[in-house]
Coordinates of C-alpha atoms and ligand atoms in Angstrom, one line a residue:
X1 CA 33.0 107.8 129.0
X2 CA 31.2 106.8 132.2
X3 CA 31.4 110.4 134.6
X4 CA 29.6 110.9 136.9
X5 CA 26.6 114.0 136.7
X6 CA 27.1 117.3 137.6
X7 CA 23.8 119.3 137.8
X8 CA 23.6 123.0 138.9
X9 CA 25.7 123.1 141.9
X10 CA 25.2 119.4 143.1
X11 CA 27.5 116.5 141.7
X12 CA 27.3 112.8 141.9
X13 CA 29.7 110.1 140.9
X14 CA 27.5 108.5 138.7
X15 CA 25.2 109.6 135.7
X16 CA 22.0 108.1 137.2
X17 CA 19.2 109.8 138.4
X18 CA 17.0 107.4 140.1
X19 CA 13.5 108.2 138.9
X20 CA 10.6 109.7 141.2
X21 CA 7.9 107.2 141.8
X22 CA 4.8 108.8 143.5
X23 CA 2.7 107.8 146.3
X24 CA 5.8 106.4 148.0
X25 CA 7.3 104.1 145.7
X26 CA 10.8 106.4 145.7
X27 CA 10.5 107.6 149.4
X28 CA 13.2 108.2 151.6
X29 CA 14.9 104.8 151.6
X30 CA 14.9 104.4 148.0
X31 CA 16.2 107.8 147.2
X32 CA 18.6 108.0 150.1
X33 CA 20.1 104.7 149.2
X34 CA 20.7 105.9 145.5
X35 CA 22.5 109.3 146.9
X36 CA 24.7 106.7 149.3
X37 CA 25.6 104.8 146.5
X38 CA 27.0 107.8 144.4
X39 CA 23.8 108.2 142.5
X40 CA 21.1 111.3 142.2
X41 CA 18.1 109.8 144.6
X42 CA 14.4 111.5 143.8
X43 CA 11.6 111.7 146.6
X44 CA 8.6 112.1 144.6
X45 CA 6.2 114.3 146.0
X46 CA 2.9 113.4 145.0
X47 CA 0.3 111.8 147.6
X48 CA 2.6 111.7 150.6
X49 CA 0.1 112.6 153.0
X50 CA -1.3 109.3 152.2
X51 CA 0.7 106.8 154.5
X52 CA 1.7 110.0 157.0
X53 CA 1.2 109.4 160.7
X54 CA 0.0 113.2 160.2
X55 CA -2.7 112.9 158.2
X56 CA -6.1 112.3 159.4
X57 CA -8.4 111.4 156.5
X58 CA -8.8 115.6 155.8
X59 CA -5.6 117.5 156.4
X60 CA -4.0 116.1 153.0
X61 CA -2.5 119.3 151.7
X62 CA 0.0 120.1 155.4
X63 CA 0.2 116.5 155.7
X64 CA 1.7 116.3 152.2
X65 CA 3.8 119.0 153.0
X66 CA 5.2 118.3 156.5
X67 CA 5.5 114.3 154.9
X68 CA 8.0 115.7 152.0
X69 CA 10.3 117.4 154.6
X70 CA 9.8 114.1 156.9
X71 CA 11.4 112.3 154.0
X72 CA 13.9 114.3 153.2
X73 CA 15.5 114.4 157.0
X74 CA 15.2 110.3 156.9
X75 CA 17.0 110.3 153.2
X76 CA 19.6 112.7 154.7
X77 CA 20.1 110.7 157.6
X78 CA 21.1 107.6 155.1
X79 CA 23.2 109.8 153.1
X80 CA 24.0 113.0 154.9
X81 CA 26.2 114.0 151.4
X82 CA 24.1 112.8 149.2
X83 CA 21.9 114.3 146.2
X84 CA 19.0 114.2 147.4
X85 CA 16.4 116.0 145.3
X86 CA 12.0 115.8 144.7
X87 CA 10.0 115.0 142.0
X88 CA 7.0 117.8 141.7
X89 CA 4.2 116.8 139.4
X90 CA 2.8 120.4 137.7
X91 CA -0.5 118.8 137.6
X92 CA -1.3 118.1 141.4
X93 CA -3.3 120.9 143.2
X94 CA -0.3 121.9 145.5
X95 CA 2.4 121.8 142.7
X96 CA 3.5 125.4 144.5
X97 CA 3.2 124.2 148.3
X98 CA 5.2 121.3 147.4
X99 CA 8.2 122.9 145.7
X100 CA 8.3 125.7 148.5
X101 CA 8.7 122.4 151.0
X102 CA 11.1 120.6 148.8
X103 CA 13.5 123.9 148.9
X104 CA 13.0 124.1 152.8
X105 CA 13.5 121.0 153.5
X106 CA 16.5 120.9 152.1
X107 CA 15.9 119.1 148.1
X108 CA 19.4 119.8 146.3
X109 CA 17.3 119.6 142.9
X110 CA 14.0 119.7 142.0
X111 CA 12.5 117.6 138.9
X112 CA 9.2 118.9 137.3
X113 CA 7.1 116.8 135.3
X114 CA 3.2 115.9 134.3
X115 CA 3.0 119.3 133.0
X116 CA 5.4 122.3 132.2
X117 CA 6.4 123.8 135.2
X118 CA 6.3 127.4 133.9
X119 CA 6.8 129.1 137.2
X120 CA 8.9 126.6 138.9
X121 CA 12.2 129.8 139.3
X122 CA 9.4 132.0 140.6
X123 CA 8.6 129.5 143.5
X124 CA 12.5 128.5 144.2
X125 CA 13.4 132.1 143.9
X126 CA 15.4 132.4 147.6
X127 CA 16.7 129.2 147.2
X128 CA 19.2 129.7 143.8
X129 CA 21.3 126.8 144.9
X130 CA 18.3 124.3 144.3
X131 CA 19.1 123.0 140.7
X132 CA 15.7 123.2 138.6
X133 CA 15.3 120.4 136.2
X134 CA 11.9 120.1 133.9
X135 CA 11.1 116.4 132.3
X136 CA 9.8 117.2 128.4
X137 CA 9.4 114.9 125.6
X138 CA 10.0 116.9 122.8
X139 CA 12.3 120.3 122.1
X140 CA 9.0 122.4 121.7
X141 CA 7.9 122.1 125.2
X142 CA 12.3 122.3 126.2
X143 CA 12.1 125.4 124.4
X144 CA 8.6 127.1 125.9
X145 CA 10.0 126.8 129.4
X146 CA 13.4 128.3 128.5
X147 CA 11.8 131.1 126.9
X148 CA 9.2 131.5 129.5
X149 CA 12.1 131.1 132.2
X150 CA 14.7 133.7 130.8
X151 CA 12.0 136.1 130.0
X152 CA 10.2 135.8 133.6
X153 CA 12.9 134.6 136.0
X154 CA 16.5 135.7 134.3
X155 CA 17.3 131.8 134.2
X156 CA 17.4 128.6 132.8
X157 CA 17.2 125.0 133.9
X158 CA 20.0 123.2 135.2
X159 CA 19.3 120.1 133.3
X160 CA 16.5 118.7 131.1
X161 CA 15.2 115.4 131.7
X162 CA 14.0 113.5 128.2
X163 CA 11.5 111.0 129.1
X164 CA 10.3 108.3 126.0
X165 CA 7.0 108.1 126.1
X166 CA 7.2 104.7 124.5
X167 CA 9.0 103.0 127.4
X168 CA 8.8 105.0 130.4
X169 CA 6.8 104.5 133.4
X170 CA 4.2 106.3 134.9
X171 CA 2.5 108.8 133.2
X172 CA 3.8 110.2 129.9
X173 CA 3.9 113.4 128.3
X174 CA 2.3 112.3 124.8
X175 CA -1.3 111.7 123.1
X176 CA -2.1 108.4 123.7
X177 CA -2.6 107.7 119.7
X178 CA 0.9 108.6 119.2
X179 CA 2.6 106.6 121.9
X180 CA 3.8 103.4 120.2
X181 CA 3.1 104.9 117.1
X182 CA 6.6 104.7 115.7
X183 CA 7.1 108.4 115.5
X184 CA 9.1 109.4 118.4
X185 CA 12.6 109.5 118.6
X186 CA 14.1 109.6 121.9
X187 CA 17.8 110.1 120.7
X188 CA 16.5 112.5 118.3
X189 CA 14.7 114.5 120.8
X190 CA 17.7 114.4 123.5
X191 CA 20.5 115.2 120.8
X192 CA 17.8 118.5 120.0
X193 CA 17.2 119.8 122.9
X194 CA 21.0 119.6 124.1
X195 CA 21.6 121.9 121.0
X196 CA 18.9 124.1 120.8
X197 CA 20.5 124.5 124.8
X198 CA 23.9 124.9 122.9
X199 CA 22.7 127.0 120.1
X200 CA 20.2 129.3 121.3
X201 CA 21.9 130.0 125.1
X202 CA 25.1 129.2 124.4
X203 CA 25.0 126.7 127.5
X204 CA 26.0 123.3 128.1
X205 CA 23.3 121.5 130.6
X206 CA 23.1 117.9 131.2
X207 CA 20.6 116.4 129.1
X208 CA 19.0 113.2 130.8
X209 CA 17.4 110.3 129.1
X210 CA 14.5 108.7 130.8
X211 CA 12.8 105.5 129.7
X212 CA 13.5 102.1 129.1
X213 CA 16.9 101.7 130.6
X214 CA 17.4 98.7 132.2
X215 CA 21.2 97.7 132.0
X216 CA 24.3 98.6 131.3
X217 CA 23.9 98.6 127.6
X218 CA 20.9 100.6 127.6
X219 CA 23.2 103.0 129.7
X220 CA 26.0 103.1 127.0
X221 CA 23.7 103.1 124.4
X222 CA 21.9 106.5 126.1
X223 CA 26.0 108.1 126.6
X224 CA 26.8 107.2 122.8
X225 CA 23.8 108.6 121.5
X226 CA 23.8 112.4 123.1
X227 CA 22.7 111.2 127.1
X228 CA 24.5 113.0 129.4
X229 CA 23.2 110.7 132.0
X230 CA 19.8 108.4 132.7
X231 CA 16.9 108.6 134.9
X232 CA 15.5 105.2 135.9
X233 CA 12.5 103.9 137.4
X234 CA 11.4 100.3 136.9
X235 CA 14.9 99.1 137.4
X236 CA 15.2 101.2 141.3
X237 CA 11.6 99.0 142.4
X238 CA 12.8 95.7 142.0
X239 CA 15.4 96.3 144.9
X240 CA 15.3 95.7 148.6
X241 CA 15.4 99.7 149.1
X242 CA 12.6 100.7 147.5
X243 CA 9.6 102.2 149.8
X244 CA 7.0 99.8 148.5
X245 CA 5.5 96.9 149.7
X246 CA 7.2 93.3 148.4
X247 CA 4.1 92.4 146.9
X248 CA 4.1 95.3 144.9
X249 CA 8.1 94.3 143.2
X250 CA 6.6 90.6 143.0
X251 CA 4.2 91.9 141.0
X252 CA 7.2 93.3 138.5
X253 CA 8.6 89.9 138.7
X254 CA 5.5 87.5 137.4
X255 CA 4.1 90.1 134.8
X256 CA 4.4 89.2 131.8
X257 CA 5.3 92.0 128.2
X258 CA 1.8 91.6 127.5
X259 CA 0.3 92.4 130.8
X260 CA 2.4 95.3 130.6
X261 CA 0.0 98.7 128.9
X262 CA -1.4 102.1 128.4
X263 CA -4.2 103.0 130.5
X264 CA -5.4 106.5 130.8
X265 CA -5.2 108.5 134.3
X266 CA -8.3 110.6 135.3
X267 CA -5.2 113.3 135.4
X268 CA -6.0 113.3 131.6
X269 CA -2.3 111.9 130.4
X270 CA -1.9 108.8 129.5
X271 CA 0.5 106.3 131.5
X272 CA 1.8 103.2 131.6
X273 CA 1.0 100.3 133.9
X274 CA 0.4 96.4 134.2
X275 CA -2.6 96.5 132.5
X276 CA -4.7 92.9 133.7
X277 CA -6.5 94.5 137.1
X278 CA -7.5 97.7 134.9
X279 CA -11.5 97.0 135.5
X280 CA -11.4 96.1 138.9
X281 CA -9.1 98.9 139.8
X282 CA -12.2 101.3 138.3
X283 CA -14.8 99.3 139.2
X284 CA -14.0 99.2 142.9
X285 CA -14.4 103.1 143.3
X286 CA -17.6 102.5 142.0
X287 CA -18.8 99.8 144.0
X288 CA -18.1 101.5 147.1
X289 CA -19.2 105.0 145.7
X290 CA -15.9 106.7 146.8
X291 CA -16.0 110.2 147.2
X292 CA -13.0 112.1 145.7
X293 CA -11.5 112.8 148.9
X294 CA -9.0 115.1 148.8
X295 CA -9.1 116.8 145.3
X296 CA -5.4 116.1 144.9
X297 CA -5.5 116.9 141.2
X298 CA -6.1 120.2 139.2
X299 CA -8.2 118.7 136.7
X300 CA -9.4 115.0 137.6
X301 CA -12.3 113.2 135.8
X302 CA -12.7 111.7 138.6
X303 CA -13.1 114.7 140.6
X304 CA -15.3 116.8 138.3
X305 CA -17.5 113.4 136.8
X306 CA -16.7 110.5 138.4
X307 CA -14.4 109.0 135.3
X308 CA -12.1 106.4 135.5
X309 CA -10.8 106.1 139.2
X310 CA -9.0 108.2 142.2
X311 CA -5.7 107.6 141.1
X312 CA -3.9 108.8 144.6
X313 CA -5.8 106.0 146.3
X314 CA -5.3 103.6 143.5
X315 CA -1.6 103.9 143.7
X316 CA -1.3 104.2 147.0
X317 CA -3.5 100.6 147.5
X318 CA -0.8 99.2 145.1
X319 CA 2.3 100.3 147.0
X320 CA 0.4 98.6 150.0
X321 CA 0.4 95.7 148.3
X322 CA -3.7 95.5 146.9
X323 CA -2.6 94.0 143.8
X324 CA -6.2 93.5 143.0
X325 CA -7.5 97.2 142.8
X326 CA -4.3 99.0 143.3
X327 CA -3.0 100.8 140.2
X328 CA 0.6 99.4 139.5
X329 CA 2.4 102.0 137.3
X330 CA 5.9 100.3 135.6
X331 CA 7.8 100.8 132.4
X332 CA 8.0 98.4 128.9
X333 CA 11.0 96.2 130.6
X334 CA 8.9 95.5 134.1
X335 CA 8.5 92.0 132.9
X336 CA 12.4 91.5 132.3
X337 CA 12.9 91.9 136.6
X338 CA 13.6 88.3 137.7
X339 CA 15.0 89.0 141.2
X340 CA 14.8 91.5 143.8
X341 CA 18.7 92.9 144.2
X342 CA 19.7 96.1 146.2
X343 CA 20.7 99.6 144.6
X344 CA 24.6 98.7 145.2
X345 CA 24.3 95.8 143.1
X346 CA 22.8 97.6 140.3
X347 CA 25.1 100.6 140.3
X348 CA 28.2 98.0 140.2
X349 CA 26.3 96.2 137.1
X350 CA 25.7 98.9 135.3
X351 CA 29.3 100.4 136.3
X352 CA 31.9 97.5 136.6
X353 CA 32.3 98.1 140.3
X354 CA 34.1 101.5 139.9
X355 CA 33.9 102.5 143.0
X356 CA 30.5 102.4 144.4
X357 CA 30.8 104.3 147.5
Ligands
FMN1 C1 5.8 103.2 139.7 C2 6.2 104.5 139.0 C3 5.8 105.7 139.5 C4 6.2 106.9 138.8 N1 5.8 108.1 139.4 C5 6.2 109.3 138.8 C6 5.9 110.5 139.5 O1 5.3 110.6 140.5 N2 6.4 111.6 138.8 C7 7.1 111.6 137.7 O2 7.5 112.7 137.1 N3 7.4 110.4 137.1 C8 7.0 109.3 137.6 N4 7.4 108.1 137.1 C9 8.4 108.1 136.0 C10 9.8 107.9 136.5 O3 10.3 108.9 137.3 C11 10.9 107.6 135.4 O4 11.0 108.8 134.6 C12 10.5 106.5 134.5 O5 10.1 105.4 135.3 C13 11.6 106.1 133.6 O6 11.3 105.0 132.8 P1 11.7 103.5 133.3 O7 10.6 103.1 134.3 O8 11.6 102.7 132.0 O9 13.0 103.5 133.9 C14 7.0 106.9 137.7 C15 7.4 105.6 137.2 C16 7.0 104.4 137.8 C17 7.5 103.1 137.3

């Protein structure tokens, strides 16, 4: 029952894909550290400039890039076999750039979500052993992209990440009435798009559930129930590895289920977050009058009328550990973390010590 995760060309012992977290939170040492320990490890490409010794307050979009390839040499130089791949969000304003880095600089997969990444074989196109996998959260938008894909590009994706909007971290791919609403089914939905895969194509791809997994249970539960394998997030920043400053886990470790929310990103999705610094995290782009300074986004409220908050800066603050007016994105089970561990002990929890590398 417990295999390990063969996606495209690239296999790892284990069925875990270890979540990208943007503005650093899965860099290089958390992703490279997964790939060591026999997992999939995700660099997530969004806002790397910020924190580059490259950038220099106006150079955001090389910085960005020349950053991702930085992290992807240091990951590689933890785990030279590893799979190592990047998380490209459709919905920042160099979503092209940034997959054309991730395949040069070496990505063995690329993940695709806040958005449908219609175009993403077009970009990769001289790079066909880079495994292209698009996060959905229902089989409509599986099916768009794998019509849209064969028709345009003669292929399919390699995998399909699932991601439950009503447990996952970050931000979600659902109307913010709906989520919590009761009317999503995550097993459902992975179980649909693994046949419509089946059915339609005649092809057997992973299918990857995203959201809420915490332990091994949740892990056995997602297998039993039509999961090929699981993506995690909250679980991978509550461990010695992950890029982000300590405050930033401590902050996993006192919140509380109820501090735990839905707030909604001036990327116009919804997302999930610890909820109680909401007001000061918008109210101190106000106070100081901040200027959207680098137009990271395609569409931004911020941007275009000054909504909400820059959400590049506001996450990066957090992952510096500006727990006060730094955005801090986590999943529904953020409040279960009780100790900071490292990535080896939770692969051998959630796999009895077979063999972590
Ligand atoms: C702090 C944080 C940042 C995230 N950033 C991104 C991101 O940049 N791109 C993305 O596609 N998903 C992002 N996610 C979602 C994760 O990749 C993953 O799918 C999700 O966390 C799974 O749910 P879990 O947190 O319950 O394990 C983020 C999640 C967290 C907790």
């Amino acid at each position: 029952m417990l295999e390990g995760l063969t996606i495209g060309r690239h296999s790892a012992s284990f069925p875990v894909i270890q979540g990208g977290m943007g503005v650093r939170i899965s860099g290089h040492r958390l992703a490279g550290h997964v790939a060591l320990n026999g997992g999939i490890g995700i660099i997530a490409a969004a806002g790397l400039a910020l924190g580059s010794e490259n950038y220099d307050g106006k150079n955001f979009f090389a910085a960005d890039q020349q950053a991702l390839k930085d992290e992807l040499r240091k990951a590689y130089d933890i785990a030279p076999d590893g799979v190592i791949g990047v998380n490209c969000m459709v919905a920042v304003s160099n979503y092209d750039d940034m997959v054309t880095a991730a395949c040069e600089g070496g990505a063995k997969v690329i993940i695709c979500g806040a958005g449908l990444p219609m175009n993403l074989p077009g970009l990769t196109v001289d790079f066909p052993e880079v495994a292209l996998v698009p996060i959905v959260s229902s089989v409509k938008a599986a099916e768009l992209i794998a019509r849209k894909w064969h028709k345009a590009y003669n292929r399919l994706p390699d995998a399909v990440v699932v991601e439950d909007p009503d447990t996952a971290g970050g931000h979600l791919g659902e109307k913010m009435e709906k989520i919590g609403s009761g009317d999503y089914d995550q097993y459902g939905t992975v179980r649909g798009v693994k046949n419509y895969f089946k059915e339609k194509w005649n092809l057997q791809i992973p299918i990857i559930a995203a959201g809420g997994i915490w332990d091994r249970e949740d892990l056995q539960y997602a297998l039993a129930n039509g999961a090929d394998g699981v993506q995690m997030g909250t679980r991978f920043v509550v461990t010695e590895e992950c890029d982000a400053d300590d405050a930033f886990k401590q902050a996993y470790l006192s919140c509380t289920k109820d501090d735990i929310g839905l707030i909604m990103s001036p990327a116009g999705l919804p997302g999930r977050a610890i909820k109680k610094n909401i007001e000061q995290v918008r109210q101190r782009d106000i106070d100081l009058d901040v200027y959207c300074p680098s137009a990271c986004l395609k569409k931004c409220a911020y941007k275009s009328d000054r909504e909400r908050f820059c959400i590049v800066h506001a996450l990066e603050r957090s992952r510096l550990g500006d727990l006060d007016t730094g955005l801090i994105f986590c999943g529904t089970n953020a409040w279960k973390a009780d100790r900071i561990s490292t990535v080896k002990e939770v692969l051998k929890t959630f796999f009895l010590n077979r063999n972590v590398p």
